[in-house]
Each structure stands twice: as structure tokens, then as C-alpha cells.
Short mmCIF file of C-alpha atoms in Angstrom, two decimals:
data_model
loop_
_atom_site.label_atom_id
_atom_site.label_comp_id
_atom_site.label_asym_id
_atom_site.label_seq_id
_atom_site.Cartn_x
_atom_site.Cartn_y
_atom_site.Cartn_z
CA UNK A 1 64.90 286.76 116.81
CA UNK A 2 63.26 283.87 118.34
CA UNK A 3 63.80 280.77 116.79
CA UNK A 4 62.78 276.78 117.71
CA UNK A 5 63.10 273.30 116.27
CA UNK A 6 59.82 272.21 114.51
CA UNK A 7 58.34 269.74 112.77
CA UNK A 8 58.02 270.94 108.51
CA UNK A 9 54.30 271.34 107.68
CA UNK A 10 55.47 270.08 104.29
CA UNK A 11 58.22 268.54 103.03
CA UNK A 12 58.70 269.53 99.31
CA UNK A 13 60.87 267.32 96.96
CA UNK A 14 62.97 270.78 96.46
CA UNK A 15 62.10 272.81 99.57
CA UNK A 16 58.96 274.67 98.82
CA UNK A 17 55.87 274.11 96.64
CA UNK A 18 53.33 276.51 95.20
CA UNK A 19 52.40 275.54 91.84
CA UNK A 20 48.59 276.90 92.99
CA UNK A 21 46.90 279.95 93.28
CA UNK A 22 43.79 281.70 93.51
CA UNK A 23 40.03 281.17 93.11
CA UNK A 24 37.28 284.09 93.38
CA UNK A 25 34.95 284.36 90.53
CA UNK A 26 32.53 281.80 89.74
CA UNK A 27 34.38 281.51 86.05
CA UNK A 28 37.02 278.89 87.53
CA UNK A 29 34.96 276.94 89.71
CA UNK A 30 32.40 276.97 86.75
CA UNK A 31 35.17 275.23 84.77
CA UNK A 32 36.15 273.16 87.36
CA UNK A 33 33.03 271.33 88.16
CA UNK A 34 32.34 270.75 84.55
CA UNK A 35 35.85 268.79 83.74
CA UNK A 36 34.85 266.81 87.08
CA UNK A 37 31.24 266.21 85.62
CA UNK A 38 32.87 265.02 82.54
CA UNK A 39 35.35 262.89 83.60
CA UNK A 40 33.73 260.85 86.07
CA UNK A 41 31.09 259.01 83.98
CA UNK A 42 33.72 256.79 82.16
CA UNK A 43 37.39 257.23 81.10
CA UNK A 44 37.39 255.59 77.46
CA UNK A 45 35.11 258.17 75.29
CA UNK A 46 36.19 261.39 76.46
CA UNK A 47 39.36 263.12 74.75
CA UNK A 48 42.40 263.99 76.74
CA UNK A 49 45.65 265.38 76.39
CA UNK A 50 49.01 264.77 77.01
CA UNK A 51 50.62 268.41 78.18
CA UNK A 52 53.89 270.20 78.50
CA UNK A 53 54.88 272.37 81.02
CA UNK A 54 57.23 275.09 82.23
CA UNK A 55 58.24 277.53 85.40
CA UNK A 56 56.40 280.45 85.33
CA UNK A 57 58.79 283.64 86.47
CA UNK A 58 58.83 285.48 89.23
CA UNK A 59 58.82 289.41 89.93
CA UNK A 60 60.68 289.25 92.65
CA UNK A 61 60.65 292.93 93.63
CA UNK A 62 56.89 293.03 93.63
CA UNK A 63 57.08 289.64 95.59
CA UNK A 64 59.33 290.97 98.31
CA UNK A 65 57.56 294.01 98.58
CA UNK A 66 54.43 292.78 99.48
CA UNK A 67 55.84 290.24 102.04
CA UNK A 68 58.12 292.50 103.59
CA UNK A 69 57.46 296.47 102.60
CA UNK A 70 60.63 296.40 101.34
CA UNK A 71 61.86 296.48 98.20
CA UNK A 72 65.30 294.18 96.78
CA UNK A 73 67.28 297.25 97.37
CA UNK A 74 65.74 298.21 100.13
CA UNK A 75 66.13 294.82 101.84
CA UNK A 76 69.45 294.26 100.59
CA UNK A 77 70.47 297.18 102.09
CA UNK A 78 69.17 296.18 105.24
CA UNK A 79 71.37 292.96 105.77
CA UNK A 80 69.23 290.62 103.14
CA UNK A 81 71.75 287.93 101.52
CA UNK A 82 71.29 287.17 97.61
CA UNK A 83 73.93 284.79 96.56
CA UNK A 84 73.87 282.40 93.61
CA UNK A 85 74.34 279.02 94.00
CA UNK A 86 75.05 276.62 91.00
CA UNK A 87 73.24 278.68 88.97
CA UNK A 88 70.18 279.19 91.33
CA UNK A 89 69.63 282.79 92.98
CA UNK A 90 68.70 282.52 96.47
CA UNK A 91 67.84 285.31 98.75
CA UNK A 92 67.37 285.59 102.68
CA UNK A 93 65.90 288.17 104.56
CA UNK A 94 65.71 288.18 108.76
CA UNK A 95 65.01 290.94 110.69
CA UNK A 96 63.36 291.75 113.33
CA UNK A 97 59.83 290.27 113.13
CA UNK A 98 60.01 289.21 108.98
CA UNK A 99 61.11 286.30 107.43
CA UNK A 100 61.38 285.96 104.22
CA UNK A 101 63.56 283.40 101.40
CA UNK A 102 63.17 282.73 98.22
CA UNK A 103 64.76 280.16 95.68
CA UNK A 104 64.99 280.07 91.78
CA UNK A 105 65.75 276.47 91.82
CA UNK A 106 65.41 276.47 87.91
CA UNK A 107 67.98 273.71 88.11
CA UNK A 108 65.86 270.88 90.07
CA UNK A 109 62.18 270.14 88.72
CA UNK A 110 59.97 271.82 90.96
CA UNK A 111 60.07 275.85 91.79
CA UNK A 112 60.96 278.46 92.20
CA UNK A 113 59.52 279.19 95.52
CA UNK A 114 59.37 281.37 98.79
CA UNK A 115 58.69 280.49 102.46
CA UNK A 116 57.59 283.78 104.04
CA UNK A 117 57.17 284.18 108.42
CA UNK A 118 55.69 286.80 110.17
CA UNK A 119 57.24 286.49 113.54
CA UNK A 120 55.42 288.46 115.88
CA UNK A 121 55.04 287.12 118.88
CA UNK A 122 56.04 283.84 117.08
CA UNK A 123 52.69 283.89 115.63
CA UNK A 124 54.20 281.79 112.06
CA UNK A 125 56.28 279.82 114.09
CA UNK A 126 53.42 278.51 116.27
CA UNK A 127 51.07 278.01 113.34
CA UNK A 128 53.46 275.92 111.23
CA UNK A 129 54.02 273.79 114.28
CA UNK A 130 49.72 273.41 114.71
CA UNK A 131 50.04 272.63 111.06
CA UNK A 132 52.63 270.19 111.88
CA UNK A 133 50.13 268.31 113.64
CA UNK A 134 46.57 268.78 112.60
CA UNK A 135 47.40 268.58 109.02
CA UNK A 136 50.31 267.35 107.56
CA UNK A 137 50.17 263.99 108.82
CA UNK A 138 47.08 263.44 106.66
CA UNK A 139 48.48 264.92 103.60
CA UNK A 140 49.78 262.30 102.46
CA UNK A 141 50.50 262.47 98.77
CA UNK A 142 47.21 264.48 98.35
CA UNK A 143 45.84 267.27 99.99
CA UNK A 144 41.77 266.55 100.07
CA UNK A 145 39.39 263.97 101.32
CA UNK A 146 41.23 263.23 104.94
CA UNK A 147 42.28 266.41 105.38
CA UNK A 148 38.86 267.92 105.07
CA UNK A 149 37.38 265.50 107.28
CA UNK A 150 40.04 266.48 110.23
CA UNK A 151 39.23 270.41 109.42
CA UNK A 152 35.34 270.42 107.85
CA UNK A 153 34.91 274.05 108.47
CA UNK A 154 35.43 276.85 105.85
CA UNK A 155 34.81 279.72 108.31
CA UNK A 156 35.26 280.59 111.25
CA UNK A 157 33.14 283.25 113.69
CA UNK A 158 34.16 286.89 112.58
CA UNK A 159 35.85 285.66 109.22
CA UNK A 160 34.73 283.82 106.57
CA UNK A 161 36.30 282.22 103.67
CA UNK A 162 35.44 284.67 101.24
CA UNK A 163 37.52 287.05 103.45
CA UNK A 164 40.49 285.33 104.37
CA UNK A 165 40.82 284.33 100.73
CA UNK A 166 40.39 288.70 100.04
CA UNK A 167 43.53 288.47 101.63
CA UNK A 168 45.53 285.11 100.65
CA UNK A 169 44.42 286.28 96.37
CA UNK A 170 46.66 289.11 97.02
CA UNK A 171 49.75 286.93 97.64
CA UNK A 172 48.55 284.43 94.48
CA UNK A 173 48.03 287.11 92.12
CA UNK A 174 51.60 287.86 92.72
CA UNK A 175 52.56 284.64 92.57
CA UNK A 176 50.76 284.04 89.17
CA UNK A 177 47.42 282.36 90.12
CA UNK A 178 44.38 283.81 88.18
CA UNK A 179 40.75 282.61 88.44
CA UNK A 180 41.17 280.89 84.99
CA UNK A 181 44.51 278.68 86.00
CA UNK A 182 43.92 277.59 89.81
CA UNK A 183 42.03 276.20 92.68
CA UNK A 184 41.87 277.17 96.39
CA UNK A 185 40.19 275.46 99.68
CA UNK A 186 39.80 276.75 102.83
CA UNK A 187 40.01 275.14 105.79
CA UNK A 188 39.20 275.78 109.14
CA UNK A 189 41.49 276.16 112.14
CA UNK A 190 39.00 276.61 114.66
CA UNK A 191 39.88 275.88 118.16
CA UNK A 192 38.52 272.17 118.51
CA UNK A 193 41.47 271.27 115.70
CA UNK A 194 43.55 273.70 117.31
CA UNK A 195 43.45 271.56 120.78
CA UNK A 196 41.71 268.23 119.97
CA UNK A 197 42.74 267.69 116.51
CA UNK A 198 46.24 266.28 116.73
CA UNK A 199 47.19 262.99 114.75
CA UNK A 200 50.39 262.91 116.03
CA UNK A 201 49.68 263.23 119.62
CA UNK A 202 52.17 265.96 120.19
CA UNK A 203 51.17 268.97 121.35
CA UNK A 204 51.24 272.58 119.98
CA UNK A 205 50.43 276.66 121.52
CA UNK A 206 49.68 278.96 120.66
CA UNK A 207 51.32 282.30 120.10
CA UNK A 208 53.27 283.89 122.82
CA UNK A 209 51.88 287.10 123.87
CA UNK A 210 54.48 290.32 125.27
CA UNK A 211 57.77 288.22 123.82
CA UNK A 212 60.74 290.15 123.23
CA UNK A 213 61.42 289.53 119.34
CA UNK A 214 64.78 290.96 119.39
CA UNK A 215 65.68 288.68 122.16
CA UNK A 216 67.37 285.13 120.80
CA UNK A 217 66.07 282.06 122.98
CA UNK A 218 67.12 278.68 123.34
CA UNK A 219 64.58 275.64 122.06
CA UNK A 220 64.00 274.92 125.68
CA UNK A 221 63.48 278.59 126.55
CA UNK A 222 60.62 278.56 124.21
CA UNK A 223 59.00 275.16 125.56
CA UNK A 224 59.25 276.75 128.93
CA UNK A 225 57.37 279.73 127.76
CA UNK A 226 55.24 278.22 125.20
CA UNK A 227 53.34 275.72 127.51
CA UNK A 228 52.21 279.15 129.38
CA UNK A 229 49.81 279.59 126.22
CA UNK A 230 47.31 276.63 124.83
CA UNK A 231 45.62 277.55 121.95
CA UNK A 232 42.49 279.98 122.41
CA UNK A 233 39.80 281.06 120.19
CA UNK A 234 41.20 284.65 119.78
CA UNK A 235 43.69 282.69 117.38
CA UNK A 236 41.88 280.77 115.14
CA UNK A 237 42.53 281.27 111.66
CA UNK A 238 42.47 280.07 108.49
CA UNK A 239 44.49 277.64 106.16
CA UNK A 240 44.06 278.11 102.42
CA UNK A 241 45.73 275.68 100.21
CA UNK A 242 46.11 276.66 96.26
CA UNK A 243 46.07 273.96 93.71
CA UNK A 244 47.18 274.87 90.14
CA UNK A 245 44.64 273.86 87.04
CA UNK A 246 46.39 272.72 84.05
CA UNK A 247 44.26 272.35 80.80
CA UNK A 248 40.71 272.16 82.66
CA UNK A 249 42.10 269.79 85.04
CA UNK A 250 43.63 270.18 88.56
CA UNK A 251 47.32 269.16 89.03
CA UNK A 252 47.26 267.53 91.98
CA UNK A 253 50.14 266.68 94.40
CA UNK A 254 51.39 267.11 97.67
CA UNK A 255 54.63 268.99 96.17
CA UNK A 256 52.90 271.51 93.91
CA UNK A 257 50.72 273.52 96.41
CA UNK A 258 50.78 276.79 97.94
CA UNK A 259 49.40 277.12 101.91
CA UNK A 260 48.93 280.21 103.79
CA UNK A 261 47.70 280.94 107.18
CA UNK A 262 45.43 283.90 107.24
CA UNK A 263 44.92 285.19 110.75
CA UNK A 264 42.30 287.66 111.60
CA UNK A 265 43.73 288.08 115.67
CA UNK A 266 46.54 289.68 113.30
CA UNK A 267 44.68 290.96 110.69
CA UNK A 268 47.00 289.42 108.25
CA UNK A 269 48.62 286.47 106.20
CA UNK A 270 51.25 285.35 108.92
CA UNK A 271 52.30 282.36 106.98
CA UNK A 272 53.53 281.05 103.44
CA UNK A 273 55.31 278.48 101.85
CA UNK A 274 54.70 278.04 98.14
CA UNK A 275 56.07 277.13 95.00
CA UNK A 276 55.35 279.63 91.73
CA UNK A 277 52.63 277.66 89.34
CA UNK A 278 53.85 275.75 86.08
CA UNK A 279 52.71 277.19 82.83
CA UNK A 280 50.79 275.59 80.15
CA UNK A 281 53.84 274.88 77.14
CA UNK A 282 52.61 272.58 74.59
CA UNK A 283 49.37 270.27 74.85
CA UNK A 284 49.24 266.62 72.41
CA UNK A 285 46.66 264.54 71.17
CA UNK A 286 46.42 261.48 73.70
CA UNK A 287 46.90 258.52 71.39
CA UNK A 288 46.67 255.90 74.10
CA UNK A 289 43.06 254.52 75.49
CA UNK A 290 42.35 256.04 79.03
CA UNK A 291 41.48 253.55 81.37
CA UNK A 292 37.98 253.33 83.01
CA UNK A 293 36.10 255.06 86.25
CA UNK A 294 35.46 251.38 87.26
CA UNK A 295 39.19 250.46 86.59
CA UNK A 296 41.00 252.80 88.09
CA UNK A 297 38.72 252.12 91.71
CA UNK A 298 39.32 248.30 91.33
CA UNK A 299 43.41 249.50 91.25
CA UNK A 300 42.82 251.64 94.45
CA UNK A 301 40.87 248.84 96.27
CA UNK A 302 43.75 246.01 95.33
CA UNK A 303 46.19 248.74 96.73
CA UNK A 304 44.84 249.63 99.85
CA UNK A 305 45.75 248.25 103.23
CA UNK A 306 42.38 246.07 103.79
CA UNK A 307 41.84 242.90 103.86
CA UNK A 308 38.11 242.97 103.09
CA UNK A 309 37.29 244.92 100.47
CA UNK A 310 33.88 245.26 100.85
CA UNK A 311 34.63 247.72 103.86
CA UNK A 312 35.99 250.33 101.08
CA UNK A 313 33.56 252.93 100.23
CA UNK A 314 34.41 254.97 97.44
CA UNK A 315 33.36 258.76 97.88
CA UNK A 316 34.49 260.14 94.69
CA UNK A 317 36.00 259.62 91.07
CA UNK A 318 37.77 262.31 89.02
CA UNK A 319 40.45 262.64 86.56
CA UNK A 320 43.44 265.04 87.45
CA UNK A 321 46.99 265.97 86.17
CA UNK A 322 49.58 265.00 88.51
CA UNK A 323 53.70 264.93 89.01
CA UNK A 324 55.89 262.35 88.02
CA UNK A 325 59.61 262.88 88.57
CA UNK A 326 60.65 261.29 86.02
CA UNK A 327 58.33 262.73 82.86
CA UNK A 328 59.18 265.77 84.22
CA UNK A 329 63.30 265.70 84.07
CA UNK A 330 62.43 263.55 80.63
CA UNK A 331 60.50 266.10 79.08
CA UNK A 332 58.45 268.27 80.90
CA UNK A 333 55.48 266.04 80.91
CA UNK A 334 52.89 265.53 83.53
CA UNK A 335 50.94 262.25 83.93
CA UNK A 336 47.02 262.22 83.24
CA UNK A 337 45.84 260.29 86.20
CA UNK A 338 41.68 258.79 88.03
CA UNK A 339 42.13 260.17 91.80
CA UNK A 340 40.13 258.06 93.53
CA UNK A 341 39.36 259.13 97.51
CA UNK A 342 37.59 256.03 99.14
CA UNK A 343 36.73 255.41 103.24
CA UNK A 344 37.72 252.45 104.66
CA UNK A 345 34.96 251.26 107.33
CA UNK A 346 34.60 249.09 110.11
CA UNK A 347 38.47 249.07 110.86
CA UNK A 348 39.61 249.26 114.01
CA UNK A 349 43.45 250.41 112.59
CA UNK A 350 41.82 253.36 110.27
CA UNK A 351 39.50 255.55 112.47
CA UNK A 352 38.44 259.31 112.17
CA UNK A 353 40.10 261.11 109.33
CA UNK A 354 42.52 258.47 108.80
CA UNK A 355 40.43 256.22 107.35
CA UNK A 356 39.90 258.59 104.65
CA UNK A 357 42.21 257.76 101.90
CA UNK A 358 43.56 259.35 98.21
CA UNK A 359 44.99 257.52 95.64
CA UNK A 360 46.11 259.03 92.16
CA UNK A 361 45.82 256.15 89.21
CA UNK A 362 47.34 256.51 85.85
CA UNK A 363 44.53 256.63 83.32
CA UNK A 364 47.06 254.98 80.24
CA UNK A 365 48.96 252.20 82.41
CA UNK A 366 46.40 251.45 85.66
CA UNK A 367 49.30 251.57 87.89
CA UNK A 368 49.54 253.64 91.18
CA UNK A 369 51.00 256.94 90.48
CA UNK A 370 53.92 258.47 93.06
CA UNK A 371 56.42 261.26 92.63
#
């Protein structure tokens, strides 16, 4: 098996996110617009609610048999490891050109989760590490507004997004993300990101055609090989991200996410990391005033790096669930929260998609929320 040092495309609090899922039918996105369309003409009149949450469960034999083709036995049988830790059942499976792990982690806040490789050629591995660089420096704490700006497509020539997602829904469904409970965006890997789009300034390639995957190379073997094979538009792909909706709202985070790499050279999902969705436990009347549209963007503005703050543009206003570490150990609680995503112009230190910004406010104290 070939295997390389790279950069994480995203570095969960607990190792792996997917609180997200999928979104076909017009029912959810109908839903969707109209608790944006509500919230952003004022904060004070509208009621909200405080909610409670809880892991969903995982089948894992269905799970593993769509990732793999094999079932637990099956796998187990064929040198996967299942061991439990402190409570927490992991499993491992790697062999041959699959990858696949999953976690419980019932015992830390966020999952349980998988991280799932297709290995051909090094096809995941070489993805991840494009990811590495065209996307998860402008993550951030949010997935969205700078993001979309570095990747604006949703399609790319011989696959659109209604296709890849055909594929990526199939995974979600599994996973426990129906039309009614989640949100999914597509972006584009097309081959300007794939070889002008770094942030980093590192470079990526692209997969490595005729390797021998049952040969073990060193890191520098790879480089030596890798650098034989830039990026080219037989590979482009695409890069769906699920968010999960909680109550009519999205839950939005970095950490609870769910991103796979749909690739139509293979004909197939060659890459996942996510984290199975929260469920809906408990909701409460919201006793305390929200704050407003206009005061959560005059908190973003004081917190942002400019000087002049005439030179911040605001591009949109909505209201969101979103993580906070410590509700969540406390009692299960997520925080109601403005996002605010703003531009900052005419700066010569925030250029291109980096000047594009996210900022998640929390509608009862005004104060910058972080996990």
C-alpha cells in the first residue's frame, strides 16, 4: 500500500466530522431559503428556540458495505481490526486499494465518524492533499463565502452537480442525511483550482497513473514519482460538503461537516471524511431577546482585522445553529447564532478569496462565537 505524509484537509476537534448530509428535492432547500428569508430582516420579533441534541447511530454493516463491498464479517475476516478503546469501538480496514476507519467516539462531543480512501492509483491520497491546499486554508471556522469564491463552479464539463451529488446522497442516506434534516454544496475542482488555486503556495498532483498498489513506498519515493503528474483535466472532480439542518436552521461549523470527493475519471466517490449528523432531542422556548441583524454586523466589523471600517462590505446576514464546546459537554445544547460573511476591500493584506470573511455571532450575548 502506498502511503505519504500530508497535510489534513480538516482537522476535527475529535478526528472526523459529518454532522451533514444530503440535499435533492426542492422540499429542503424550500425550507431553507424561507428560515434565511425570515431571519434576516431583524433578530428581535421573530421566535427562536433553544435545542437539544444527540448522536444519531450508525449501521455500521450497511456503512462498511457500501464503502468497501464487504461486510463486518467479511472484512474482519480479511485482516480488519475492531478493538474497543475506553469504551469507544474503533475499526480499521487496509487492504489493497480500500481504506476504511471508523470511530464511535460516544465518549468525546462530536461523532461518531468514518474517514473512507479509495487508493487506486493514490487517487484519495492526491485529492486530500489538493484539498489541503485549495480549500482548507479558507475554511476557517466556516465553510462558505471564501471558499466559494476560491471554487465558484458547481459543475464541471461531463458532470454536473446534480450527478455527482446522485452519487455522494448514496453515502448520506447511509449516514442519516434526508432532504428534510440537511444541506449540501458543490464545489468545483476544475483544473484552474486544481493548478492555480493554491493559498498555501505548495504544490499538489495529481494521481499517479500504472502504480503498483501492493508495493509500499517511501514519502520521498512518492515525491519523486508524483512530480511526473501535474494535475490534468481528465481529473477534475467534485467536492460536496454536507451541512446538517437543525430545527429549520443550518448548524454551521467547521467540525460538523461531511466532504466527499466525487470523481467522474473514476466513476466514483474516492474520498470521505465525515462525522454521523446530531439528532433533534428536545427544543425550548427562547426566553432571552435575540439580538439584531444590525447588531450582530456592527460585532463582526469591531472584530475584524481592519482598520477602516468603511472598506467592509457585508454580503449577507442569516441566523444559524452552531457548536459550542462547552453547551455541548454541559448539556447538549447548541448556541443560536447571526453568521455574518462580509468582504474586506481595498486591502492590500486581504486579496482574492481571502478577503472574504465568516463570522458566527451569538444572537443572546453579541459576542463572537468559537468552538
Amino acid at each position: 500500500m502506498v502511503k505519504t505524509v500530508l497535510k489534513k484537509v480538516f482537522i476535527p476537534v475529535c478526528c472526523i466530522s459529518l454532522m451533514v448530509s444530503f440535499l435533492s428535492g426542492c422540499q429542503m432547500k424550500k425550507q431553507v431559503k424561507t428560515s434565511k428569508e425570515d431571519v434576516t430582516d431583524g433578530g428581535s420579533n421573530i421566535q427562536y428556540e433553544n435545542v437539544i441534541i444527540g448522536h444519531s447511530k450508525c449501521d455500521i454493516e450497511k456503512v462498511i458495505k457500501k464503502c468497501t463491498g464487504y461486510t463486518l464479517e467479511e472484512a474482519l475476516k480479511n485482516g480488519a481490526k475492531k478493538e474497543k478503546i475506553n469504551g469507544v469501538i474503533n475499526i480499521l480496514y487496509e487492504k489493497d486499494i480500500q481504506y476504511f476507519s471508523y470511530s464511535e467516539r460516544y465518549n468525546d462531543v462530536l461523532g461518531p465518524g468514518i474517514i473512507y480512501k479509495y487508493q487506486y492509483e493514490m487517487a484519495s491520497e492526491q485529492y486530500e492533499e489538493l484539498l489541503s491546499v485549495v480549500a482548507s486554508p479558507l475554511v476557517n471556522n466556516l465553510f462558505g463565502t471564501a471558499l466559494r469564491k476560491n471554487l465558484p463552479g458547481e459543475s464541471i464539463d461531463g458532470c454536473t452537480k446534480e450527478e455527482a451529488l446522485k452519487y455522494c446522497n448514496q453515502y448520506a442516506k447511509l449516514f442519516g442525511y434526508n432532504p428534510d434534516n440537511s444541506l449540501a454544496e458543490v464545489y468545483a475542482l476544475d483544473i484552474d483550482s486544481m493548478s492555480k488555486g493554491s493559498v498555501t503556495g505548495s504544490q499538489s498532483y495529481g494521481p499517479l497513473k500504472g502504480i503498483n498498489n501492493n508495493k509500499t513506498l517511501s514519502f520521498f519515493e512518492v515525491r519523486d514519482i508524483e512530480e511526473k503528474y501535474p494535475w490534468t483535466k481528465e481529473y477534475e472532480a467534485l467536492y460536496v460538503v454536507y451541512k446538517p439542518c437543525i430545527n429549520g436552521l443550518v448548524l454551521d461549523s467547521r467540525f460538523c461537516s461531511a466532504q466527499m470527493v466525487y470523481a467522474p475519471a473514476y466513476g466514483r466517490v474516492v474520498y470521505i471524511e465525515a462525522e454521523f449528523p446530531f439528532v433533534l432531542k428536545e427544543k425550548r422556548p427562547l426566553e432571552e431577546k435575540t439580538i439584531t441583524k444590525e447588531e450582530a454586523v456592527a460585532e463582526a466589523k469591531l472584530l475584524s482585522n481592519t482598520a477602516n471600517k468603511d472598506n467592509i462590505k457585508i454580503e449577507d446576514v442569516t441566523m444559524v445553529y452552531s457548536l459550542n464546546i462547552k453547551h455541548l459537554y454541559e448539556d447538549n445544547e447548541l448556541d443560536l447564532c447571526w453568521r455574518v460573511d462580509y468582504k474586506i476591500e481595498n486591502s492590500a493584506a486581504h486579496k482574492g478569496a481571502e478577503a472574504y470573511k465568516s463570522v458566527l455571532i451569538n444572537a443572546i450575548t453579541g459576542e463572537e462565537c468559537s468552538i
